[in-house]
Amino acid sequence: MSGLLSAPSPRSRLRDLLSGPGPLVAPGAYDALSARLVEQAGFDAVYMTGFGTTAGLLGRPDVGLLTGTEMADNARRIVAAVDVPVIADGDTGYGNAINVLRTVQTYEQAGVAAIQLEDQVTPKKCGHMRGKEIVPLPEMLGKIRAAAEARRDPEFLIIARTDAVAVEGVDAAIARAKAFREAGADLLFVEAPTAEADIERIAGELAGVAPLVFNWAEGGKTPPLSLERMIELGFALVIYPIGTLLAATAGIRSLLETLRKDGTPQAALPGLPAFDEFTSLVGLPEVQELEQRYR
């Protein structure tokens, strides 16, 4: 677990994890606290969700409202809170290929291990919402080339996502993904297929091209495959982007309902972490040790 004196985790660890026998599972985190909880639960990577970041910072939907600076700042805080690799949503790169150059450099400076870039127009929408539009393929290829050339650390990974399934169909999405790989993407991500047969086809045609990402979007348009099935299909990375956000929302709602009904939260406290437990999980014992060291 990350401490105040910890050094950043090497990005090479993410490459090693992705080359393992089964898919790397990366639960979503929307802030530093949720990222620490992911790490404490024993997961080897954290996925910084743009959907959750927007909800957490603005209380608004994921429709392109956040700037690249706000997203990079959230990534920086998450990276500082954990020792495991952080994979961060970079949306569209926040502009054209020149903007992508700066976005990649900013994310790399923030310490993330991989950035995800998508081919939607700006402003974008959550991949499981209606009304998406995608940029022309040559424009996206320029962005991917810019991303690959902008990184200073060769271990920093570029994940290229296409939202073409909802706009032009599965054939176009597969063709785009192959072109993304040729342009320099390290991992490929076909967003929001709506049938298991389509997922099987995507995996069959792309698993040998580059490591594949599967978005197990909680409540989204994609069928919820079992882990065994995702292993069979050869996915290298599985993200669960918003489960932590939804769980936090349910927990807060439940507490507030008790408080509104009873006038105090007393009846809800048995289901919550104790005060000392919570201060321990956010690192108070380390702070106390450091206080003694530097006294």
mmCIF file of N, CA and C in Angstrom, residues 1 15 32 40 70 115-116 129 136 138 156 199 206 223-224 265:
data_model
loop_
_atom_site.group_PDB
_atom_site.id
_atom_site.type_symbol
_atom_site.label_atom_id
_atom_site.label_comp_id
_atom_site.label_asym_id
_atom_site.label_seq_id
_atom_site.Cartn_x
_atom_site.Cartn_y
_atom_site.Cartn_z
ATOM 1 N N MET A 1 0.840 -1.198 0.000
ATOM 2 C CA MET A 1 0.000 0.000 0.000
ATOM 3 C C MET A 1 0.872 1.243 0.000
ATOM 4 N N ARG A 15 3.070 -4.078 -17.619
ATOM 5 C CA ARG A 15 3.348 -4.955 -18.767
ATOM 6 C C ARG A 15 3.432 -6.409 -18.326
ATOM 7 N N ALA A 32 -9.055 9.170 -4.732
ATOM 8 C CA ALA A 32 -7.940 8.519 -4.058
ATOM 9 C C ALA A 32 -8.418 7.489 -3.040
ATOM 10 N N GLN A 40 -6.335 -2.213 -1.292
ATOM 11 C CA GLN A 40 -6.442 -2.970 -0.048
ATOM 12 C C GLN A 40 -7.225 -4.267 -0.234
ATOM 13 N N GLU A 70 -8.437 18.694 -15.241
ATOM 14 C CA GLU A 70 -9.161 18.119 -14.105
ATOM 15 C C GLU A 70 -8.972 16.606 -14.044
ATOM 16 N N ILE A 115 -2.695 5.152 -20.528
ATOM 17 C CA ILE A 115 -3.779 6.090 -20.824
ATOM 18 C C ILE A 115 -4.697 5.472 -21.868
ATOM 19 N N GLN A 116 -5.987 5.660 -21.699
ATOM 20 C CA GLN A 116 -6.991 5.189 -22.649
ATOM 21 C C GLN A 116 -7.490 6.373 -23.462
ATOM 22 N N MET A 129 -23.919 5.199 -23.524
ATOM 23 C CA MET A 129 -25.032 6.119 -23.747
ATOM 24 C C MET A 129 -25.378 6.169 -25.230
ATOM 25 N N PRO A 136 -13.409 10.838 -38.027
ATOM 26 C CA PRO A 136 -12.896 10.060 -39.168
ATOM 27 C C PRO A 136 -11.662 9.259 -38.769
ATOM 28 N N PRO A 138 -8.735 8.653 -40.251
ATOM 29 C CA PRO A 138 -7.417 9.292 -40.340
ATOM 30 C C PRO A 138 -7.129 10.223 -39.159
ATOM 31 N N PHE A 156 5.229 3.349 -20.736
ATOM 32 C CA PHE A 156 3.911 3.972 -20.644
ATOM 33 C C PHE A 156 3.057 3.452 -21.800
ATOM 34 N N ILE A 199 -18.952 -10.136 -29.226
ATOM 35 C CA ILE A 199 -17.754 -10.157 -28.387
ATOM 36 C C ILE A 199 -16.824 -11.277 -28.829
ATOM 37 N N LEU A 206 -9.156 -10.082 -33.067
ATOM 38 C CA LEU A 206 -8.194 -9.098 -32.554
ATOM 39 C C LEU A 206 -7.232 -9.638 -31.499
ATOM 40 N N PRO A 223 -23.134 -7.580 -22.662
ATOM 41 C CA PRO A 223 -23.525 -8.718 -21.825
ATOM 42 C C PRO A 223 -22.483 -8.996 -20.741
ATOM 43 N N PRO A 224 -22.916 -9.333 -19.526
ATOM 44 C CA PRO A 224 -21.987 -9.569 -18.417
ATOM 45 C C PRO A 224 -21.393 -10.972 -18.476
ATOM 46 N N PRO A 265 -27.640 9.010 12.926
ATOM 47 C CA PRO A 265 -27.206 7.861 12.131
ATOM 48 C C PRO A 265 -26.954 6.602 12.962
#
